[in-house]
């Protein structure tokens, strides 16, 4: 049997998210635990730190919500989700 290398000298680089600057100390002063803020947009962030950084990188964002449990209402159970945007109202 023949063995063929499919490598061909290719080099791959995982294209992850670009690094973001951390949020300034004291950025988040209001805890909205167990509240849902309406009107936010979902972004790709799988940690709460990254979720906050996504918000800090957007000049119009003042609120982020991160959830990594099945109670979020989005994604399969234990799929982290992050929403960012401007605070409007909660329920």
Short mmCIF file of C-alpha atoms in Angstrom, two decimals:
data_model
loop_
_atom_site.label_atom_id
_atom_site.label_comp_id
_atom_site.label_asym_id
_atom_site.label_seq_id
_atom_site.Cartn_x
_atom_site.Cartn_y
_atom_site.Cartn_z
CA UNK A 1 0.00 0.00 0.00
CA UNK A 2 1.18 3.52 -0.72
CA UNK A 3 1.59 6.29 1.84
CA UNK A 4 0.97 9.83 0.68
CA UNK A 5 1.82 12.93 2.67
CA UNK A 6 -0.96 15.46 2.49
CA UNK A 7 1.17 18.02 4.31
CA UNK A 8 2.60 19.66 1.19
CA UNK A 9 4.52 22.14 3.34
CA UNK A 10 1.34 23.93 4.37
CA UNK A 11 1.32 25.97 7.51
CA UNK A 12 -1.83 26.79 9.36
CA UNK A 13 -2.49 29.35 12.01
CA UNK A 14 -5.55 29.27 14.17
CA UNK A 15 -7.36 32.54 13.59
CA UNK A 16 -8.71 33.36 16.99
CA UNK A 17 -10.19 36.59 18.18
CA UNK A 18 -7.90 39.58 18.27
CA UNK A 19 -6.66 40.52 21.73
CA UNK A 20 -8.60 43.28 23.43
CA UNK A 21 -7.47 45.69 26.11
CA UNK A 22 -8.81 44.90 29.57
CA UNK A 23 -11.56 47.08 30.97
CA UNK A 24 -10.55 49.86 33.32
CA UNK A 25 -10.96 49.20 37.04
CA UNK A 26 -14.38 50.28 38.27
CA UNK A 27 -16.01 50.03 34.83
CA UNK A 28 -18.82 47.81 36.07
CA UNK A 29 -20.70 49.25 39.04
CA UNK A 30 -24.20 47.77 38.72
CA UNK A 31 -24.89 44.06 39.21
CA UNK A 32 -27.75 42.77 37.06
CA UNK A 33 -27.58 39.16 38.24
CA UNK A 34 -30.85 37.29 37.57
CA UNK A 35 -32.04 40.11 35.30
CA UNK A 36 -32.21 40.12 31.50
CA UNK A 37 -31.28 43.34 29.74
CA UNK A 38 -33.26 43.80 26.56
CA UNK A 39 -31.88 45.02 23.23
CA UNK A 40 -28.34 43.65 23.53
CA UNK A 41 -26.57 41.88 20.66
CA UNK A 42 -24.89 38.52 20.96
CA UNK A 43 -21.12 38.38 20.41
CA UNK A 44 -18.67 35.50 20.28
CA UNK A 45 -17.10 35.38 23.74
CA UNK A 46 -16.71 32.18 25.73
CA UNK A 47 -15.50 33.71 28.99
CA UNK A 48 -16.93 36.47 31.12
CA UNK A 49 -13.67 38.41 30.93
CA UNK A 50 -13.76 38.35 27.11
CA UNK A 51 -17.43 39.34 27.18
CA UNK A 52 -16.63 42.41 29.29
CA UNK A 53 -13.69 43.27 27.02
CA UNK A 54 -15.94 43.06 23.95
CA UNK A 55 -18.19 45.63 25.58
CA UNK A 56 -15.29 47.89 26.61
CA UNK A 57 -13.99 47.83 23.02
CA UNK A 58 -17.30 49.29 21.78
CA UNK A 59 -17.75 52.99 22.61
CA UNK A 60 -21.56 52.62 22.54
CA UNK A 61 -21.62 49.67 24.97
CA UNK A 62 -22.34 50.15 28.66
CA UNK A 63 -23.82 46.76 29.54
CA UNK A 64 -22.77 43.17 29.08
CA UNK A 65 -24.42 39.96 30.16
CA UNK A 66 -22.66 36.61 30.22
CA UNK A 67 -24.19 33.25 30.91
CA UNK A 68 -22.70 29.77 30.82
CA UNK A 69 -25.64 27.70 32.00
CA UNK A 70 -28.65 26.21 30.27
CA UNK A 71 -30.89 28.87 31.85
CA UNK A 72 -29.70 31.49 29.33
CA UNK A 73 -32.26 30.57 26.72
CA UNK A 74 -29.70 30.32 23.91
CA UNK A 75 -27.45 27.56 22.70
CA UNK A 76 -27.18 24.03 23.99
CA UNK A 77 -26.79 23.45 27.74
CA UNK A 78 -23.50 24.74 29.11
CA UNK A 79 -22.83 26.77 25.95
CA UNK A 80 -21.49 30.17 27.04
CA UNK A 81 -23.25 33.19 25.56
CA UNK A 82 -22.44 36.88 25.74
CA UNK A 83 -24.61 39.88 24.99
CA UNK A 84 -23.37 43.48 24.81
CA UNK A 85 -24.91 46.87 24.10
CA UNK A 86 -26.55 49.90 25.63
CA UNK A 87 -28.72 49.51 28.72
CA UNK A 88 -32.41 50.04 28.01
CA UNK A 89 -34.52 48.01 30.40
CA UNK A 90 -34.42 44.74 32.28
CA UNK A 91 -36.96 42.11 33.13
#
